[in-house]
PDB file of C-alpha atoms and ligand atoms in Angstrom:
ATOM      1  CA  UNK A  13       8.874 -96.993 124.231  1.00  0.00           C
ATOM      2  CA  UNK A  14       8.947 -93.277 126.126  1.00  0.00           C
ATOM      3  CA  UNK A  15       6.495 -92.494 128.742  1.00  0.00           C
ATOM      4  CA  UNK A  16       3.485 -90.346 127.893  1.00  0.00           C
ATOM      5  CA  UNK A  17       3.216 -87.956 130.926  1.00  0.00           C
ATOM      6  CA  UNK A  18       0.191 -86.833 131.013  1.00  0.00           C
ATOM      7  CA  UNK A  19      -1.380 -90.695 131.773  1.00  0.00           C
ATOM      8  CA  UNK A  20       0.563 -90.750 135.039  1.00  0.00           C
ATOM      9  CA  UNK A  21      -2.247 -91.358 137.817  1.00  0.00           C
ATOM     10  CA  UNK A  22      -0.770 -88.728 140.310  1.00  0.00           C
ATOM     11  CA  UNK A  23      -1.790 -85.102 140.143  1.00  0.00           C
ATOM     12  CA  UNK A  24       1.096 -82.663 142.249  1.00  0.00           C
ATOM     13  CA  UNK A  25       1.041 -84.112 146.118  1.00  0.00           C
ATOM     14  CA  UNK A  26       0.348 -82.104 149.287  1.00  0.00           C
ATOM     15  CA  UNK A  27       2.865 -82.226 151.656  1.00  0.00           C
ATOM     16  CA  UNK A  28       5.965 -79.580 152.526  1.00  0.00           C
ATOM     17  CA  UNK A  29       8.218 -78.985 149.987  1.00  0.00           C
ATOM     18  CA  UNK A  30      12.198 -77.515 150.087  1.00  0.00           C
ATOM     19  CA  UNK A  31      11.791 -73.496 148.789  1.00  0.00           C
ATOM     20  CA  UNK A  32      14.551 -72.062 149.652  1.00  0.00           C
ATOM     21  CA  UNK A  33      18.259 -72.802 151.582  1.00  0.00           C
ATOM     22  CA  UNK A  34      19.973 -70.483 153.993  1.00  0.00           C
ATOM     23  CA  UNK A  35      22.137 -68.230 151.629  1.00  0.00           C
ATOM     24  CA  UNK A  36      19.118 -67.214 149.359  1.00  0.00           C
ATOM     25  CA  UNK A  37      17.299 -65.378 152.219  1.00  0.00           C
ATOM     26  CA  UNK A  38      18.842 -62.142 151.968  1.00  0.00           C
ATOM     27  CA  UNK A  39      16.570 -59.810 153.319  1.00  0.00           C
ATOM     28  CA  UNK A  40      14.557 -57.083 150.973  1.00  0.00           C
ATOM     29  CA  UNK A  41      14.955 -60.365 148.172  1.00  0.00           C
ATOM     30  CA  UNK A  42      12.117 -61.436 145.649  1.00  0.00           C
ATOM     31  CA  UNK A  43      13.069 -63.783 143.503  1.00  0.00           C
ATOM     32  CA  UNK A  44      10.392 -65.468 141.367  1.00  0.00           C
ATOM     33  CA  UNK A  45      10.068 -69.217 141.046  1.00  0.00           C
ATOM     34  CA  UNK A  46       7.882 -71.692 139.056  1.00  0.00           C
ATOM     35  CA  UNK A  47       6.799 -74.453 141.534  1.00  0.00           C
ATOM     36  CA  UNK A  48       3.564 -76.355 141.918  1.00  0.00           C
ATOM     37  CA  UNK A  49       2.299 -75.825 138.562  1.00  0.00           C
ATOM     38  CA  UNK A  50       1.858 -72.431 139.421  1.00  0.00           C
ATOM     39  CA  UNK A  51       4.370 -68.555 139.141  1.00  0.00           C
ATOM     40  CA  UNK A  52       5.257 -67.970 142.357  1.00  0.00           C
ATOM     41  CA  UNK A  53       7.307 -65.116 144.432  1.00  0.00           C
ATOM     42  CA  UNK A  54       9.444 -65.937 147.359  1.00  0.00           C
ATOM     43  CA  UNK A  55       9.788 -62.924 149.032  1.00  0.00           C
ATOM     44  CA  UNK A  56      12.738 -61.919 151.560  1.00  0.00           C
ATOM     45  CA  UNK A  57      11.008 -58.833 153.899  1.00  0.00           C
ATOM     46  CA  UNK A  58      13.942 -56.717 155.902  1.00  0.00           C
ATOM     47  CA  UNK A  59      13.796 -58.648 158.955  1.00  0.00           C
ATOM     48  CA  UNK A  60      14.221 -61.460 157.255  1.00  0.00           C
ATOM     49  CA  UNK A  61      10.959 -63.082 157.393  1.00  0.00           C
ATOM     50  CA  UNK A  62      10.299 -65.414 154.596  1.00  0.00           C
ATOM     51  CA  UNK A  63       6.876 -65.731 152.435  1.00  0.00           C
ATOM     52  CA  UNK A  64       5.614 -67.533 149.517  1.00  0.00           C
ATOM     53  CA  UNK A  65       2.861 -65.783 147.271  1.00  0.00           C
ATOM     54  CA  UNK A  66       1.116 -66.226 144.151  1.00  0.00           C
ATOM     55  CA  UNK A  67       2.987 -64.284 141.830  1.00  0.00           C
ATOM     56  CA  UNK A  68       0.366 -61.952 140.191  1.00  0.00           C
ATOM     57  CA  UNK A  69      -1.106 -59.323 141.694  1.00  0.00           C
ATOM     58  CA  UNK A  70      -5.231 -59.560 141.995  1.00  0.00           C
ATOM     59  CA  UNK A  71      -5.475 -56.048 141.114  1.00  0.00           C
ATOM     60  CA  UNK A  72      -4.539 -56.089 137.301  1.00  0.00           C
ATOM     61  CA  UNK A  73      -1.863 -59.134 137.926  1.00  0.00           C
ATOM     62  CA  UNK A  74       1.166 -57.789 137.250  1.00  0.00           C
ATOM     63  CA  UNK A  75       3.898 -59.948 138.074  1.00  0.00           C
ATOM     64  CA  UNK A  76       5.276 -59.245 141.689  1.00  0.00           C
ATOM     65  CA  UNK A  77       8.876 -61.327 141.188  1.00  0.00           C
ATOM     66  CA  UNK A  78       9.607 -58.285 138.047  1.00  0.00           C
ATOM     67  CA  UNK A  79       9.818 -54.945 139.237  1.00  0.00           C
ATOM     68  CA  UNK A  80       7.804 -55.394 143.182  1.00  0.00           C
ATOM     69  CA  UNK A  81      10.139 -54.277 145.997  1.00  0.00           C
ATOM     70  CA  UNK A  82      10.047 -54.824 149.358  1.00  0.00           C
ATOM     71  CA  UNK A  83       9.205 -51.759 152.215  1.00  0.00           C
ATOM     72  CA  UNK A  84      10.415 -53.335 155.705  1.00  0.00           C
ATOM     73  CA  UNK A  85       8.211 -55.391 156.564  1.00  0.00           C
ATOM     74  CA  UNK A  86       5.586 -55.778 152.724  1.00  0.00           C
ATOM     75  CA  UNK A  87       5.876 -55.852 149.220  1.00  0.00           C
ATOM     76  CA  UNK A  88       4.894 -53.181 147.200  1.00  0.00           C
ATOM     77  CA  UNK A  89       3.821 -53.861 142.972  1.00  0.00           C
ATOM     78  CA  UNK A  90       5.329 -53.433 140.463  1.00  0.00           C
ATOM     79  CA  UNK A  91       2.214 -51.666 138.435  1.00  0.00           C
ATOM     80  CA  UNK A  92      -0.040 -49.273 140.468  1.00  0.00           C
ATOM     81  CA  UNK A  93       2.057 -49.639 143.859  1.00  0.00           C
ATOM     82  CA  UNK A  94      -0.756 -51.530 145.620  1.00  0.00           C
ATOM     83  CA  UNK A  95       1.392 -52.477 148.887  1.00  0.00           C
ATOM     84  CA  UNK A  96       0.804 -55.963 150.663  1.00  0.00           C
ATOM     85  CA  UNK A  97       2.108 -57.061 153.670  1.00  0.00           C
ATOM     86  CA  UNK A  98       3.972 -60.239 154.970  1.00  0.00           C
ATOM     87  CA  UNK A  99       0.014 -62.162 155.546  1.00  0.00           C
ATOM     88  CA  UNK A 100      -0.062 -60.911 151.889  1.00  0.00           C
ATOM     89  CA  UNK A 101      -3.506 -58.070 152.851  1.00  0.00           C
ATOM     90  CA  UNK A 102      -3.165 -55.371 150.768  1.00  0.00           C
ATOM     91  CA  UNK A 103      -2.484 -52.340 153.387  1.00  0.00           C
ATOM     92  CA  UNK A 104      -2.303 -49.634 151.094  1.00  0.00           C
ATOM     93  CA  UNK A 105      -3.486 -48.505 147.336  1.00  0.00           C
ATOM     94  CA  UNK A 106      -1.855 -45.128 147.020  1.00  0.00           C
ATOM     95  CA  UNK A 107      -4.796 -43.601 145.029  1.00  0.00           C
ATOM     96  CA  UNK A 108      -7.503 -45.194 146.842  1.00  0.00           C
ATOM     97  CA  UNK A 109      -9.081 -44.357 150.596  1.00  0.00           C
ATOM     98  CA  UNK A 110     -10.205 -47.836 150.646  1.00  0.00           C
ATOM     99  CA  UNK A 111      -8.908 -50.812 150.591  1.00  0.00           C
ATOM    100  CA  UNK A 112     -10.994 -53.905 148.153  1.00  0.00           C
ATOM    101  CA  UNK A 113     -11.639 -56.737 150.973  1.00  0.00           C
ATOM    102  CA  UNK A 114     -10.204 -58.921 148.356  1.00  0.00           C
ATOM    103  CA  UNK A 115      -7.154 -57.273 147.746  1.00  0.00           C
ATOM    104  CA  UNK A 116      -4.970 -60.242 149.001  1.00  0.00           C
ATOM    105  CA  UNK A 117      -2.140 -62.374 147.307  1.00  0.00           C
ATOM    106  CA  UNK A 118      -2.820 -66.278 147.474  1.00  0.00           C
ATOM    107  CA  UNK A 119      -0.196 -66.913 150.427  1.00  0.00           C
ATOM    108  CA  UNK A 120       1.128 -70.031 150.957  1.00  0.00           C
ATOM    109  CA  UNK A 121       2.032 -71.719 154.816  1.00  0.00           C
ATOM    110  CA  UNK A 122       5.590 -71.739 155.067  1.00  0.00           C
ATOM    111  CA  UNK A 123       8.236 -72.577 157.860  1.00  0.00           C
ATOM    112  CA  UNK A 124      11.797 -71.899 157.602  1.00  0.00           C
ATOM    113  CA  UNK A 125      13.927 -74.602 159.539  1.00  0.00           C
ATOM    114  CA  UNK A 126      17.458 -75.561 160.099  1.00  0.00           C
ATOM    115  CA  UNK A 127      18.357 -73.361 156.911  1.00  0.00           C
ATOM    116  CA  UNK A 128      16.151 -74.684 154.741  1.00  0.00           C
ATOM    117  CA  UNK A 129      12.507 -72.770 153.581  1.00  0.00           C
ATOM    118  CA  UNK A 130       9.913 -75.274 153.221  1.00  0.00           C
ATOM    119  CA  UNK A 131       5.703 -74.501 151.754  1.00  0.00           C
ATOM    120  CA  UNK A 132       2.863 -76.424 152.303  1.00  0.00           C
ATOM    121  CA  UNK A 133       1.083 -77.236 149.087  1.00  0.00           C
ATOM    122  CA  UNK A 134      -2.408 -78.415 148.947  1.00  0.00           C
ATOM    123  CA  UNK A 135      -4.616 -78.299 145.641  1.00  0.00           C
ATOM    124  CA  UNK A 136      -7.386 -77.050 147.177  1.00  0.00           C
ATOM    125  CA  UNK A 137      -4.864 -75.260 150.008  1.00  0.00           C
ATOM    126  CA  UNK A 138      -6.374 -76.593 152.831  1.00  0.00           C
ATOM    127  CA  UNK A 139      -3.767 -76.058 155.941  1.00  0.00           C
ATOM    128  CA  UNK A 140      -0.859 -77.942 156.817  1.00  0.00           C
ATOM    129  CA  UNK A 141      -1.747 -81.975 158.914  1.00  0.00           C
ATOM    130  CA  UNK A 142       2.206 -81.740 159.798  1.00  0.00           C
ATOM    131  CA  UNK A 143       4.687 -80.027 161.197  1.00  0.00           C
ATOM    132  CA  UNK A 144       7.667 -79.235 158.663  1.00  0.00           C
ATOM    133  CA  UNK A 145      10.119 -81.503 159.065  1.00  0.00           C
ATOM    134  CA  UNK A 146      13.388 -80.326 160.811  1.00  0.00           C
ATOM    135  CA  UNK A 147      16.910 -82.002 159.872  1.00  0.00           C
ATOM    136  CA  UNK A 148      19.130 -82.158 163.975  1.00  0.00           C
ATOM    137  CA  UNK A 149      22.201 -82.302 162.491  1.00  0.00           C
ATOM    138  CA  UNK A 150      22.255 -79.110 160.267  1.00  0.00           C
ATOM    139  CA  UNK A 151      21.900 -77.239 163.939  1.00  0.00           C
ATOM    140  CA  UNK A 152      24.552 -79.446 165.665  1.00  0.00           C
ATOM    141  CA  UNK A 153      28.166 -78.723 165.610  1.00  0.00           C
ATOM    142  CA  UNK A 154      30.786 -80.268 164.176  1.00  0.00           C
ATOM    143  CA  UNK A 155      28.557 -81.320 160.497  1.00  0.00           C
ATOM    144  CA  UNK A 156      29.807 -79.489 157.414  1.00  0.00           C
ATOM    145  CA  UNK A 157      27.712 -76.106 155.343  1.00  0.00           C
ATOM    146  CA  UNK A 158      25.696 -77.809 152.770  1.00  0.00           C
ATOM    147  CA  UNK A 159      27.259 -78.754 149.870  1.00  0.00           C
ATOM    148  CA  UNK A 160      24.255 -78.641 146.925  1.00  0.00           C
ATOM    149  CA  UNK A 161      23.832 -80.711 143.828  1.00  0.00           C
ATOM    150  CA  UNK A 162      20.466 -80.567 141.807  1.00  0.00           C
ATOM    151  CA  UNK A 163      18.903 -81.690 138.801  1.00  0.00           C
ATOM    152  CA  UNK A 164      15.067 -81.129 136.916  1.00  0.00           C
ATOM    153  CA  UNK A 165      14.035 -84.577 136.257  1.00  0.00           C
ATOM    154  CA  UNK A 166      11.027 -85.814 134.266  1.00  0.00           C
ATOM    155  CA  UNK A 167       9.125 -87.327 136.495  1.00  0.00           C
ATOM    156  CA  UNK A 168       7.034 -87.644 139.752  1.00  0.00           C
ATOM    157  CA  UNK A 169       7.571 -87.180 143.154  1.00  0.00           C
ATOM    158  CA  UNK A 170       6.348 -90.634 144.002  1.00  0.00           C
ATOM    159  CA  UNK A 171       8.376 -92.671 141.460  1.00  0.00           C
ATOM    160  CA  UNK A 172      11.397 -90.808 143.330  1.00  0.00           C
ATOM    161  CA  UNK A 173      10.174 -91.748 146.392  1.00  0.00           C
ATOM    162  CA  UNK A 174       9.771 -95.542 145.833  1.00  0.00           C
ATOM    163  CA  UNK A 175      13.051 -95.953 145.340  1.00  0.00           C
ATOM    164  CA  UNK A 176      13.791 -96.615 149.029  1.00  0.00           C
ATOM    165  CA  UNK A 177      11.190 -99.665 149.230  1.00  0.00           C
ATOM    166  CA  UNK A 178      12.159-101.215 146.106  1.00  0.00           C
ATOM    167  CA  UNK A 179      15.437-103.106 147.032  1.00  0.00           C
ATOM    168  CA  UNK A 180      15.705-105.519 143.764  1.00  0.00           C
ATOM    169  CA  UNK A 181      16.353-102.275 141.755  1.00  0.00           C
ATOM    170  CA  UNK A 182      19.724-101.870 143.180  1.00  0.00           C
ATOM    171  CA  UNK A 183      21.606-104.854 141.816  1.00  0.00           C
ATOM    172  CA  UNK A 184      20.687-104.095 138.114  1.00  0.00           C
ATOM    173  CA  UNK A 185      20.546-100.497 138.396  1.00  0.00           C
ATOM    174  CA  UNK A 186      23.322 -99.961 140.505  1.00  0.00           C
ATOM    175  CA  UNK A 187      25.701-102.954 140.478  1.00  0.00           C
ATOM    176  CA  UNK A 188      25.334-103.652 144.110  1.00  0.00           C
ATOM    177  CA  UNK A 189      26.340-107.436 144.710  1.00  0.00           C
ATOM    178  CA  UNK A 190      23.460-108.241 146.372  1.00  0.00           C
ATOM    179  CA  UNK A 191      20.402-106.751 146.756  1.00  0.00           C
ATOM    180  CA  UNK A 192      20.196-104.992 150.444  1.00  0.00           C
ATOM    181  CA  UNK A 193      17.751-106.001 153.084  1.00  0.00           C
ATOM    182  CA  UNK A 194      16.434-103.270 154.548  1.00  0.00           C
ATOM    183  CA  UNK A 195      13.760-102.930 157.568  1.00  0.00           C
ATOM    184  CA  UNK A 196      11.093-100.833 156.299  1.00  0.00           C
ATOM    185  CA  UNK A 197       8.634 -98.878 158.805  1.00  0.00           C
ATOM    186  CA  UNK A 198       5.724 -96.880 157.361  1.00  0.00           C
ATOM    187  CA  UNK A 199       4.127 -94.401 159.967  1.00  0.00           C
ATOM    188  CA  UNK A 200       1.685 -91.552 159.499  1.00  0.00           C
ATOM    189  CA  UNK A 201       3.245 -88.994 157.049  1.00  0.00           C
ATOM    190  CA  UNK A 202       6.895 -90.750 157.586  1.00  0.00           C
ATOM    191  CA  UNK A 203       8.541 -94.055 155.744  1.00  0.00           C
ATOM    192  CA  UNK A 204      12.176 -95.094 156.957  1.00  0.00           C
ATOM    193  CA  UNK A 205      14.430 -97.683 155.727  1.00  0.00           C
ATOM    194  CA  UNK A 206      17.218 -99.459 157.796  1.00  0.00           C
ATOM    195  CA  UNK A 207      19.921-100.915 156.109  1.00  0.00           C
ATOM    196  CA  UNK A 208      22.717-102.808 158.138  1.00  0.00           C
ATOM    197  CA  UNK A 209      26.066-104.053 157.079  1.00  0.00           C
ATOM    198  CA  UNK A 210      29.364-105.605 157.562  1.00  0.00           C
ATOM    199  CA  UNK A 211      32.254-105.198 155.217  1.00  0.00           C
ATOM    200  CA  UNK A 212      35.954-105.082 156.036  1.00  0.00           C
ATOM    201  CA  UNK A 213      38.147-102.462 155.804  1.00  0.00           C
ATOM    202  CA  UNK A 214      41.695-102.085 153.694  1.00  0.00           C
ATOM    203  CA  UNK A 215      43.741-104.064 156.502  1.00  0.00           C
ATOM    204  CA  UNK A 216      41.062-106.727 156.988  1.00  0.00           C
ATOM    205  CA  UNK A 217      39.624-105.858 160.061  1.00  0.00           C
ATOM    206  CA  UNK A 218      35.847-106.023 160.055  1.00  0.00           C
ATOM    207  CA  UNK A 219      33.127-102.315 160.031  1.00  0.00           C
ATOM    208  CA  UNK A 220      29.818-102.224 160.505  1.00  0.00           C
ATOM    209  CA  UNK A 221      28.075 -99.597 158.610  1.00  0.00           C
ATOM    210  CA  UNK A 222      24.129 -98.740 159.339  1.00  0.00           C
ATOM    211  CA  UNK A 223      22.324 -96.522 155.930  1.00  0.00           C
ATOM    212  CA  UNK A 224      18.551 -95.050 157.000  1.00  0.00           C
ATOM    213  CA  UNK A 225      16.959 -93.026 154.786  1.00  0.00           C
ATOM    214  CA  UNK A 226      13.551 -91.155 156.466  1.00  0.00           C
ATOM    215  CA  UNK A 227      11.051 -89.438 153.838  1.00  0.00           C
ATOM    216  CA  UNK A 228       9.298 -86.846 155.305  1.00  0.00           C
ATOM    217  CA  UNK A 229       6.027 -87.058 153.058  1.00  0.00           C
ATOM    218  CA  UNK A 230       6.913 -87.126 149.018  1.00  0.00           C
ATOM    219  CA  UNK A 231       9.274 -84.190 148.923  1.00  0.00           C
ATOM    220  CA  UNK A 232      12.093 -85.160 151.452  1.00  0.00           C
ATOM    221  CA  UNK A 233      14.265 -87.978 152.352  1.00  0.00           C
ATOM    222  CA  UNK A 234      17.212 -87.772 153.944  1.00  0.00           C
ATOM    223  CA  UNK A 235      19.881 -90.531 154.304  1.00  0.00           C
ATOM    224  CA  UNK A 236      22.116 -90.920 157.191  1.00  0.00           C
ATOM    225  CA  UNK A 237      25.343 -92.679 156.920  1.00  0.00           C
ATOM    226  CA  UNK A 238      26.785 -93.847 159.716  1.00  0.00           C
ATOM    227  CA  UNK A 239      30.025 -96.465 160.371  1.00  0.00           C
ATOM    228  CA  UNK A 240      33.433 -95.119 159.856  1.00  0.00           C
ATOM    229  CA  UNK A 241      32.251 -91.930 159.379  1.00  0.00           C
ATOM    230  CA  UNK A 242      28.632 -90.378 159.572  1.00  0.00           C
ATOM    231  CA  UNK A 243      27.005 -88.485 156.414  1.00  0.00           C
ATOM    232  CA  UNK A 244      23.835 -87.013 155.740  1.00  0.00           C
ATOM    233  CA  UNK A 245      21.760 -86.466 152.576  1.00  0.00           C
ATOM    234  CA  UNK A 246      19.125 -83.989 152.038  1.00  0.00           C
ATOM    235  CA  UNK A 247      17.570 -85.336 149.462  1.00  0.00           C
ATOM    236  CA  UNK A 248      14.312 -82.144 148.690  1.00  0.00           C
ATOM    237  CA  UNK A 249      12.319 -83.095 146.103  1.00  0.00           C
ATOM    238  CA  UNK A 250       9.818 -80.506 144.843  1.00  0.00           C
ATOM    239  CA  UNK A 251       7.322 -80.282 141.834  1.00  0.00           C
ATOM    240  CA  UNK A 252       7.676 -77.828 139.228  1.00  0.00           C
ATOM    241  CA  UNK A 253       4.192 -79.019 137.425  1.00  0.00           C
ATOM    242  CA  UNK A 254       2.819 -82.550 136.880  1.00  0.00           C
ATOM    243  CA  UNK A 255       5.665 -83.425 135.054  1.00  0.00           C
ATOM    244  CA  UNK A 256       8.640 -82.631 136.616  1.00  0.00           C
ATOM    245  CA  UNK A 257      10.654 -82.184 139.589  1.00  0.00           C
ATOM    246  CA  UNK A 258      13.100 -80.241 141.205  1.00  0.00           C
ATOM    247  CA  UNK A 259      15.621 -82.617 142.576  1.00  0.00           C
ATOM    248  CA  UNK A 260      18.836 -81.620 145.233  1.00  0.00           C
ATOM    249  CA  UNK A 261      21.234 -83.750 146.691  1.00  0.00           C
ATOM    250  CA  UNK A 262      22.752 -81.697 149.919  1.00  0.00           C
ATOM    251  CA  UNK A 263      25.636 -83.225 151.515  1.00  0.00           C
ATOM    252  CA  UNK A 264      26.515 -82.797 154.948  1.00  0.00           C
ATOM    253  CA  UNK A 265      29.662 -84.512 156.696  1.00  0.00           C
ATOM    254  CA  UNK A 266      30.253 -84.657 160.738  1.00  0.00           C
ATOM    255  CA  UNK A 267      33.473 -83.103 160.259  1.00  0.00           C
ATOM    256  CA  UNK A 268      33.810 -84.628 164.749  1.00  0.00           C
ATOM    257  CA  UNK A 269      33.986 -87.835 163.201  1.00  0.00           C
ATOM    258  CA  UNK A 270      37.044 -87.355 161.168  1.00  0.00           C
ATOM    259  CA  UNK A 271      35.824 -87.025 157.392  1.00  0.00           C
ATOM    260  CA  UNK A 272      36.098 -83.670 155.444  1.00  0.00           C
ATOM    261  CA  UNK A 273      33.749 -83.109 152.664  1.00  0.00           C
ATOM    262  CA  UNK A 274      37.080 -82.951 150.216  1.00  0.00           C
ATOM    263  CA  UNK A 275      38.410 -86.066 151.588  1.00  0.00           C
ATOM    264  CA  UNK A 276      39.343 -88.383 149.220  1.00  0.00           C
ATOM    265  CA  UNK A 277      36.169 -90.469 151.418  1.00  0.00           C
ATOM    266  CA  UNK A 278      34.586 -87.520 151.633  1.00  0.00           C
ATOM    267  CA  UNK A 279      34.493 -86.945 148.140  1.00  0.00           C
ATOM    268  CA  UNK A 280      33.975 -90.899 147.288  1.00  0.00           C
ATOM    269  CA  UNK A 281      31.026 -90.962 149.062  1.00  0.00           C
ATOM    270  CA  UNK A 282      29.170 -87.773 146.977  1.00  0.00           C
ATOM    271  CA  UNK A 283      29.881 -89.419 144.295  1.00  0.00           C
ATOM    272  CA  UNK A 284      28.238 -92.495 144.474  1.00  0.00           C
ATOM    273  CA  UNK A 285      25.755 -90.687 145.889  1.00  0.00           C
ATOM    274  CA  UNK A 286      25.262 -89.010 142.496  1.00  0.00           C
ATOM    275  CA  UNK A 287      26.266 -91.204 140.139  1.00  0.00           C
ATOM    276  CA  UNK A 288      23.323 -93.839 141.638  1.00  0.00           C
ATOM    277  CA  UNK A 289      21.117 -90.973 141.452  1.00  0.00           C
ATOM    278  CA  UNK A 290      21.758 -90.330 137.736  1.00  0.00           C
ATOM    279  CA  UNK A 291      21.054 -93.984 137.033  1.00  0.00           C
ATOM    280  CA  UNK A 292      17.928 -93.870 138.327  1.00  0.00           C
ATOM    281  CA  UNK A 293      17.153 -90.702 136.582  1.00  0.00           C
ATOM    282  CA  UNK A 294      17.477 -92.702 133.576  1.00  0.00           C
ATOM    283  CA  UNK A 295      15.397 -95.403 134.492  1.00  0.00           C
ATOM    284  CA  UNK A 296      12.008 -92.600 135.845  1.00  0.00           C
ATOM    285  CA  UNK A 297      12.023 -90.275 132.926  1.00  0.00           C
ATOM    286  CA  UNK A 298      12.021 -92.777 130.369  1.00  0.00           C
ATOM    287  CA  UNK A 299       9.392 -95.548 132.304  1.00  0.00           C
ATOM    288  CA  UNK A 300       5.404 -95.851 132.569  1.00  0.00           C
ATOM    289  CA  UNK A 301       3.689 -95.764 136.048  1.00  0.00           C
ATOM    290  CA  UNK A 302       2.844 -99.255 136.202  1.00  0.00           C
ATOM    291  CA  UNK A 303      -0.794 -98.845 138.717  1.00  0.00           C
ATOM    292  CA  UNK A 304      -1.206-102.897 138.698  1.00  0.00           C
ATOM    293  CA  UNK A 305       2.014-103.842 139.144  1.00  0.00           C
ATOM    294  CA  UNK A 306       2.956-107.860 138.213  1.00  0.00           C
ATOM    295  CA  UNK A 307       5.237-108.333 141.534  1.00  0.00           C
ATOM    296  CA  UNK A 308       7.055-111.395 143.136  1.00  0.00           C
ATOM    297  CA  UNK A 309       9.065-112.044 146.189  1.00  0.00           C
ATOM    298  CA  UNK A 310      11.760-110.173 147.452  1.00  0.00           C
ATOM    299  CA  UNK A 311      10.394-106.807 145.566  1.00  0.00           C
ATOM    300  CA  UNK A 312       9.996-105.485 149.067  1.00  0.00           C
ATOM    301  CA  UNK A 313       7.356-103.326 149.748  1.00  0.00           C
ATOM    302  CA  UNK A 314       6.147-101.539 146.773  1.00  0.00           C
ATOM    303  CA  UNK A 315       2.489-102.013 147.462  1.00  0.00           C
ATOM    304  CA  UNK A 316       2.751-100.715 151.275  1.00  0.00           C
ATOM    305  CA  UNK A 317       4.014 -97.743 150.010  1.00  0.00           C
ATOM    306  CA  UNK A 318       1.757 -97.270 147.597  1.00  0.00           C
ATOM    307  CA  UNK A 319      -0.526 -97.067 150.208  1.00  0.00           C
ATOM    308  CA  UNK A 320       1.172 -94.973 151.792  1.00  0.00           C
ATOM    309  CA  UNK A 321       1.686 -92.455 149.749  1.00  0.00           C
ATOM    310  CA  UNK A 322      -2.245 -92.327 148.702  1.00  0.00           C
ATOM    311  CA  UNK A 323      -2.558 -89.490 151.940  1.00  0.00           C
ATOM    312  CA  UNK A 324      -1.093 -87.087 149.796  1.00  0.00           C
ATOM    313  CA  UNK A 325      -3.636 -86.862 147.443  1.00  0.00           C
ATOM    314  CA  UNK A 326      -6.458 -85.330 148.268  1.00  0.00           C
ATOM    315  CA  UNK A 327     -10.180 -86.077 147.920  1.00  0.00           C
ATOM    316  CA  UNK A 328     -11.523 -87.089 144.954  1.00  0.00           C
ATOM    317  CA  UNK A 329      -7.924 -87.619 143.478  1.00  0.00           C
ATOM    318  CA  UNK A 330      -6.589 -90.221 145.912  1.00  0.00           C
ATOM    319  CA  UNK A 331     -10.148 -91.754 144.999  1.00  0.00           C
ATOM    320  CA  UNK A 332      -9.248 -91.914 141.436  1.00  0.00           C
ATOM    321  CA  UNK A 333      -5.859 -92.869 142.461  1.00  0.00           C
ATOM    322  CA  UNK A 334      -7.033 -96.060 144.454  1.00  0.00           C
ATOM    323  CA  UNK A 335      -9.715 -96.853 141.840  1.00  0.00           C
ATOM    324  CA  UNK A 336      -7.020 -97.998 138.738  1.00  0.00           C
TER     325      UNK A 336
HETATM  326  S1  LIG B 424      -1.337 -54.996 139.374  1.00  0.00           S
HETATM  327 FE1  LIG B 424      -1.056 -54.467 141.197  1.00  0.00          FE
HETATM  328  S2  LIG B 424      -1.162 -52.756 141.914  1.00  0.00           S
HETATM  329 FE2  LIG B 424      -2.408 -52.577 139.781  1.00  0.00          FE
HETATM  330 FE1  LIG B 425      17.632 -95.994 142.848  1.00  0.00          FE
END
């Protein structure tokens, strides 16, 4: 039976979400984006400063992403040429001496960290309650530039993030010989899973590996795999609206540890990550949300995960969710 998306109890969660990558940030660029159930524009000013605004001009509603222009550190509306600074304040109405005090674009807090643009979303526009995430490897020598793979998934951020707290699905969905036995810790807006394993190399010698998954809210899951090689998967999930998520896997490898992205081992790792994601997508797009799941021993910390996830739903929404 297909899930009725309308019955999901989650609104769009608050948090930092990826809204761009370094290679999309040429000065003067304006991109229309549809995220968080809103029409938005991402603007890169002439000096490279990045801002995310509600797309529609407060004057008569033109969409700034279609014909709007960057002028220095400001953006000019295509309809009557009002000009807004990168804080969203109107700074010029070409045919009026007075600027109406409410002439302001809705602006989302943004941060560019390690080549990723993060925007803070909160349904009532509350200020950020935690810092935008950093991924130090992306600035360190040896780590290869990110290569991206993306999907539009008919699901919710919480369903994707719950996967890491669900060890029992790895056998059935991903074909693992045995379920992983991760150490999982929840702390403030993060949760981390660490799995240690021993396996045999082709020559019979033993090798130990460590798989660490760290979630920063419901928008970023960073996978660090350490063993004979070091690999990084930056998993960013940005809500498109209440029924779909723009999900990306962005891969990097530590070339100083002898692995290259286009080597056999690098390709095999990426292929396996994509294969597992697509197995999960098939489940997510067709499941319903079970608000009162029937859990058993071995199911892992799904209940703790859900308690942790409630912090990303604001006020009344969190209470409504908790009351189900
Ligand atoms: S609609 Fe933007 S200036 Fe008139
Ligand atoms: Fe999975």
